[in-house]
Coordinates of C-alpha atoms in Angstrom, one line a residue:
X1 CA -31.0 18.2 7.1
X2 CA -28.4 16.7 9.4
X3 CA -24.7 17.4 9.3
X4 CA -22.8 15.9 6.4
X5 CA -19.8 13.9 7.5
X6 CA -17.0 13.1 5.0
X7 CA -14.4 10.3 5.4
X8 CA -10.9 11.2 4.4
X9 CA -9.3 8.5 2.2
X10 CA -6.9 10.5 0.1
X11 CA -3.1 10.6 0.6
X12 CA -0.3 12.4 -1.2
X13 CA 1.0 15.8 -2.3
X14 CA 2.3 15.1 -5.9
X15 CA 0.5 11.9 -6.5
X16 CA -3.0 11.4 -5.1
X17 CA -4.0 8.0 -3.8
X18 CA -7.7 7.6 -3.1
X19 CA -9.0 4.3 -1.7
X20 CA -12.7 3.4 -1.8
X21 CA -15.0 0.6 -1.0
X22 CA -16.0 -1.5 2.0
X23 CA -15.1 -5.0 3.1
X24 CA -18.5 -6.4 1.9
X25 CA -19.3 -4.0 -0.9
X26 CA -19.3 -5.3 -4.4
X27 CA -15.8 -4.1 -4.9
X28 CA -12.9 -2.2 -3.3
X29 CA -10.5 -0.1 -5.3
X30 CA -8.0 2.8 -5.7
X31 CA -7.6 5.8 -7.9
X32 CA -4.0 7.1 -8.5
X33 CA -3.7 10.6 -9.9
X34 CA -0.3 12.0 -11.0
X35 CA 1.5 8.9 -12.2
X36 CA 4.0 9.6 -15.0
X37 CA 2.8 8.7 -18.5
X38 CA 4.7 6.0 -20.4
X39 CA 5.4 3.6 -17.5
X40 CA 5.1 -0.1 -18.3
X41 CA 3.4 -1.9 -15.4
X42 CA 4.7 -5.4 -14.8
X43 CA 1.4 -7.3 -14.0
X44 CA 3.2 -10.5 -13.0
X45 CA 5.2 -8.8 -10.4
X46 CA 2.2 -6.9 -9.2
X47 CA 0.2 -10.1 -8.9
X48 CA 2.9 -11.8 -6.8
X49 CA 3.1 -8.8 -4.5
X50 CA -0.7 -8.8 -4.0
X51 CA -0.6 -12.5 -3.2
X52 CA 1.6 -11.8 -0.2
X53 CA -1.3 -10.1 1.6
X54 CA -4.1 -12.3 0.2
X55 CA -6.4 -14.0 2.7
X56 CA -6.8 -17.7 3.0
X57 CA -3.2 -18.8 2.5
X58 CA -2.6 -20.8 5.7
X59 CA -3.7 -21.7 9.2
X60 CA -2.6 -18.3 10.6
X61 CA -4.9 -16.3 8.3
X62 CA -8.6 -15.8 7.9
X63 CA -10.4 -18.6 5.9
X64 CA -12.0 -15.9 3.6
X65 CA -11.0 -16.8 0.0
X66 CA -10.5 -13.8 -2.3
X67 CA -8.4 -14.0 -5.5
X68 CA -7.5 -10.3 -5.2
X69 CA -7.2 -10.0 -8.9
X70 CA -7.2 -6.3 -9.9
X71 CA -9.3 -5.0 -12.7
X72 CA -7.9 -1.8 -14.3
X73 CA -10.7 0.5 -15.4
X74 CA -8.7 3.5 -16.6
X75 CA -5.2 5.0 -16.8
X76 CA -3.6 2.3 -18.9
X77 CA -3.3 1.6 -22.6
X78 CA -1.7 -1.8 -23.4
X79 CA -0.4 -1.9 -19.9
X80 CA 1.3 1.4 -20.1
X81 CA 0.3 4.5 -18.0
X82 CA -1.2 7.1 -20.3
X83 CA -1.3 10.1 -18.0
X84 CA -5.0 9.8 -17.0
X85 CA -5.9 8.8 -13.4
X86 CA -5.4 5.1 -12.9
X87 CA -8.3 3.3 -11.3
X88 CA -8.3 -0.3 -10.3
X89 CA -10.9 -2.4 -8.5
X90 CA -10.9 -5.8 -6.8
X91 CA -14.2 -7.6 -6.6
X92 CA -15.4 -8.9 -3.2
X93 CA -16.5 -12.5 -4.0
X94 CA -16.5 -14.3 -0.6
X95 CA -18.6 -12.4 1.9
X96 CA -20.7 -13.6 4.8
X97 CA -22.5 -10.5 6.0
X98 CA -24.8 -12.3 8.4
X99 CA -21.7 -13.0 10.6
X100 CA -21.7 -9.3 11.6
X101 CA -25.4 -8.7 12.3
X102 CA -25.0 -8.6 16.1
X103 CA -22.2 -6.1 15.8
X104 CA -24.7 -3.4 14.7
X105 CA -25.7 -3.1 18.4
X106 CA -22.8 -4.7 20.2
X107 CA -19.4 -3.2 19.3
X108 CA -16.2 -5.3 19.4
X109 CA -13.7 -4.2 22.1
X110 CA -10.7 -2.5 20.6
X111 CA -12.3 -2.4 17.1
X112 CA -13.5 0.7 15.3
X113 CA -17.2 -0.4 15.7
X114 CA -18.0 1.9 18.6
X115 CA -16.1 5.0 17.2
X116 CA -17.7 4.5 13.8
X117 CA -21.2 4.3 15.4
X118 CA -20.6 7.6 17.3
X119 CA -19.4 9.4 14.2
X120 CA -21.6 7.9 11.5
X121 CA -24.5 6.5 13.4
X122 CA -26.6 3.7 11.9
X123 CA -25.3 4.6 8.5
X124 CA -22.0 2.9 9.2
X125 CA -21.4 -0.4 7.3
X126 CA -20.6 -2.8 10.0
X127 CA -20.2 -5.8 7.6
X128 CA -16.6 -7.1 7.8
X129 CA -15.6 -3.8 9.4
X130 CA -16.8 -1.7 6.5
X131 CA -14.3 0.9 5.4
X132 CA -12.3 0.3 8.5
X133 CA -11.4 -3.3 7.5
X134 CA -8.0 -4.6 6.7
X135 CA -9.5 -5.6 3.4
X136 CA -8.8 -2.0 2.2
X137 CA -5.1 -2.7 2.3
X138 CA -5.6 -4.7 -1.0
X139 CA -6.0 -1.5 -3.1
X140 CA -3.3 0.2 -1.0
X141 CA -1.0 -2.7 -2.2
X142 CA -2.1 -2.1 -5.8
X143 CA -0.9 1.6 -5.6
X144 CA 2.2 0.7 -3.6
X145 CA 3.1 -2.2 -5.8
X146 CA 3.1 0.1 -8.8
X147 CA 5.2 2.7 -6.9
X148 CA 7.6 0.0 -5.9
X149 CA 8.2 -0.8 -9.6
X150 CA 8.8 2.9 -10.4
X151 CA 11.3 3.1 -7.5
X152 CA 13.1 0.0 -8.7
X153 CA 13.8 1.8 -11.9
X154 CA 15.4 4.6 -9.8
X155 CA 17.5 2.0 -7.9
X156 CA 15.5 2.4 -4.7
X157 CA 14.6 -0.8 -3.0
X158 CA 12.1 -1.2 -0.1
X159 CA 11.8 -4.4 2.0
X160 CA 10.1 -5.3 5.3
X161 CA 10.2 -8.3 7.5
X162 CA 8.7 -9.5 10.8
X163 CA 10.9 -8.4 13.7
X164 CA 8.7 -10.0 16.4
X165 CA 5.3 -11.5 17.0
X166 CA 4.1 -11.3 20.6
X167 CA 7.2 -11.9 22.7
X168 CA 8.8 -14.1 20.1
X169 CA 11.7 -12.8 18.1
X170 CA 12.7 -15.9 16.2
X171 CA 11.4 -17.5 13.0
X172 CA 9.0 -20.0 14.7
X173 CA 6.1 -17.6 14.3
X174 CA 3.5 -19.9 12.8
X175 CA 3.7 -22.2 15.8
X176 CA 3.1 -19.4 18.2
X177 CA 0.2 -18.0 16.1
X178 CA -1.4 -21.5 15.8
X179 CA -1.2 -21.9 19.6
X180 CA -2.9 -18.6 20.3
X181 CA -5.6 -19.3 17.7
X182 CA -6.4 -22.6 19.4
X183 CA -7.0 -20.6 22.6
X184 CA -9.4 -18.3 20.7
X185 CA -7.1 -15.4 21.1
X186 CA -4.8 -13.2 18.9
X187 CA -1.3 -11.7 18.7
X188 CA 0.3 -8.5 17.5
X189 CA 3.9 -7.8 16.5
X190 CA 6.5 -5.5 15.0
X191 CA 7.4 -5.1 11.4
X192 CA 10.8 -3.5 10.4
X193 CA 11.2 -1.9 7.0
X194 CA 14.2 -0.4 5.2
X195 CA 14.4 1.8 2.1
X196 CA 17.8 1.7 0.4
X197 CA 19.0 4.1 -2.3
X198 CA 16.8 7.1 -1.3
X199 CA 19.0 10.2 -2.1
X200 CA 19.8 12.8 0.5
X201 CA 17.8 16.0 0.6
X202 CA 14.2 14.5 0.3
X203 CA 11.6 15.9 2.6
X204 CA 10.9 19.1 4.5
X205 CA 11.5 20.3 8.1
X206 CA 8.8 20.3 10.8
X207 CA 5.3 19.3 9.5
X208 CA 6.2 17.9 6.1
X209 CA 9.2 15.9 7.0
X210 CA 9.9 12.4 5.6
X211 CA 9.0 10.9 9.0
X212 CA 5.7 12.8 9.0
X213 CA 4.8 11.6 5.5
X214 CA 5.7 8.0 6.2
X215 CA 4.0 7.9 9.5
X216 CA 0.8 9.5 8.0
X217 CA 0.3 6.7 5.5
X218 CA 1.6 3.9 7.8
X219 CA -0.9 4.8 10.5
X220 CA -3.6 4.5 7.8
X221 CA -3.0 0.7 7.8
X222 CA -5.6 -0.8 10.2
X223 CA -4.1 -2.0 13.5
X224 CA -0.9 0.0 13.3
X225 CA -0.5 1.7 16.7
X226 CA 3.0 3.0 16.6
X227 CA 5.9 4.0 14.3
X228 CA 9.5 4.6 15.2
X229 CA 12.5 5.6 13.1
X230 CA 16.1 4.6 13.6
X231 CA 16.8 3.8 17.2
X232 CA 13.4 5.2 18.1
X233 CA 12.5 4.9 21.7
X234 CA 15.7 3.0 22.5
X235 CA 17.6 6.2 22.0
X236 CA 16.3 7.7 25.2
X237 CA 18.5 5.2 27.1
X238 CA 21.6 6.3 25.3
X239 CA 23.9 9.3 25.7
X240 CA 24.5 11.7 22.8
X241 CA 28.0 10.3 22.3
X242 CA 26.4 6.8 21.9
X243 CA 23.5 7.8 19.7
X244 CA 25.1 10.3 17.4
X245 CA 26.2 9.0 13.9
X246 CA 29.6 10.2 12.9
X247 CA 30.0 11.5 9.4
X248 CA 32.8 10.5 7.0
X249 CA 33.7 10.6 3.3
X250 CA 33.8 7.5 1.1
X251 CA 34.5 7.8 -2.6
X252 CA 33.3 11.4 -2.6
X253 CA 30.0 10.7 -0.8
X254 CA 29.1 11.7 2.8
X255 CA 28.0 8.8 4.9
X256 CA 27.5 8.0 8.6
X257 CA 29.4 5.2 10.4
X258 CA 26.2 4.2 12.2
X259 CA 22.6 4.8 11.3
X260 CA 20.8 5.4 14.6
X261 CA 19.0 8.3 12.9
X262 CA 17.3 5.9 10.5
X263 CA 18.3 7.8 7.4
X264 CA 16.4 11.0 8.3
X265 CA 17.7 14.2 9.9
X266 CA 15.4 17.2 10.6
X267 CA 12.7 15.6 8.4
X268 CA 15.1 15.4 5.4
X269 CA 16.8 12.2 4.1
X270 CA 20.5 11.9 4.8
X271 CA 21.3 9.4 2.0
X272 CA 21.6 6.5 4.5
X273 CA 19.0 3.7 4.4
X274 CA 15.7 4.8 5.8
X275 CA 14.9 2.4 8.7
X276 CA 11.6 2.3 10.6
X277 CA 9.4 -0.1 12.6
X278 CA 5.7 -0.3 13.0
X279 CA 3.8 -1.8 16.0
X280 CA 0.7 -3.8 15.1
X281 CA -1.8 -4.5 17.8
X282 CA -3.4 -8.0 18.3
X283 CA -6.5 -8.6 16.1
X284 CA -9.5 -7.2 17.9
X285 CA -11.9 -10.0 16.6
X286 CA -11.2 -13.0 18.9
X287 CA -13.3 -16.1 19.7
X288 CA -13.1 -15.6 23.5
X289 CA -16.2 -14.1 25.1
X290 CA -15.7 -10.4 26.0
X291 CA -17.5 -7.7 27.9
X292 CA -19.2 -5.1 25.8
X293 CA -22.4 -2.9 25.7
X294 CA -25.7 -3.0 23.8
X295 CA -26.0 0.3 22.0
X296 CA -29.8 -0.2 21.6
X297 CA -30.8 -1.2 25.1
X298 CA -28.0 0.8 26.9
X299 CA -27.1 -2.3 28.9
X300 CA -23.9 -4.2 29.7
X301 CA -23.6 -7.4 27.8
X302 CA -21.4 -10.2 26.7
X303 CA -20.1 -10.6 23.1
X304 CA -19.1 -13.9 21.4
X305 CA -17.7 -13.1 18.0
X306 CA -18.3 -15.4 15.0
X307 CA -17.1 -15.2 11.5
X308 CA -13.6 -15.5 9.9
X309 CA -10.7 -13.5 11.3
X310 CA -6.9 -13.6 11.4
X311 CA -5.5 -14.6 14.7
X312 CA -2.5 -12.4 13.8
X313 CA -2.4 -10.0 10.8
X314 CA 1.3 -9.3 11.1
X315 CA 2.4 -11.7 8.3
X316 CA -0.1 -10.2 5.8
X317 CA 0.8 -6.7 6.9
X318 CA 4.4 -6.9 5.7
X319 CA 3.6 -6.1 2.0
X320 CA 1.2 -3.4 3.2
X321 CA 4.1 -1.6 5.1
X322 CA 6.2 -1.9 1.9
X323 CA 3.4 -0.5 -0.2
X324 CA 2.8 2.4 2.1
X325 CA 6.5 3.3 2.3
X326 CA 6.8 3.1 -1.5
X327 CA 3.9 5.6 -1.9
X328 CA 5.3 8.0 0.6
X329 CA 8.8 7.9 -0.7
X330 CA 7.8 8.2 -4.4
X331 CA 5.5 11.1 -3.6
X332 CA 8.3 12.9 -1.7
X333 CA 10.8 12.3 -4.6
X334 CA 8.5 14.4 -6.8
X335 CA 8.9 17.4 -4.5
X336 CA 10.8 20.4 -6.0
X337 CA 14.5 19.7 -5.2
X338 CA 16.9 22.1 -3.4
X339 CA 20.4 23.0 -4.4
X340 CA 22.1 19.6 -3.9

């Protein structure tokens, strides 16, 4: 028998999030273990949240039409968590698997096709990107949407927005995306996110810090290639006197006059807003002809990609970033607390 390879799709210390399915399998889904019993899920709010990442909503998204309506199989009784693992699925109803047939032998540049072929061989599901597809952010948003609701009850709010797309930093993003799409190309961008109301003292030093836990799940979002906190890389151009955040008391609470540290010091939250940004690469699947290789004939070849793809996934990734942050922060809140 050959070597057995296992994909890692589980996140969390105190709650466990397990995402399953492929882009063109009958369904995708998530199991959440460790949610508190007795929480009333607001399905209307969850539905609105899921719609923000849903495909087929404009000229800048893929034309694939999926309702993304979650079906809850376990963990709820009359809409209230019962303590059992919560499992939800989303049916895949608009798939065109034939569009991906040539990719079995010819990998897309900058996509996971080649790496998946090396690791999983011919067993890899290439249809729609398989388990590497951005489609898997839908169940991530189910889990994150529920965690967001739990955090709201604790007066913790998380919100993300588009900071830039390509070299554009204003609000005229749709025009830029449409222009690039007409050229058969794609764009990436930066999403900035803040979490307000997270108490001080959450997280651990070194390998289990709040930055580590956020980065781990954020980098699980397809196409995310970088994460920075606070001033991030801009801090290297500053002196310590410019980058340091002075402490002061206000109404009995310790705050900082600036927030260059992004709300995290030594891996532990400071009580200031958590601020971070994620860099999202341009969509790998573009209409322009590209150089690739034929894995069967071992020859250089040209690749012309067909099918339905986003020219820029940044707008649809905004709720995914919020969802990932909510999961990480809620999971960290469940850690045993210190003496504060």
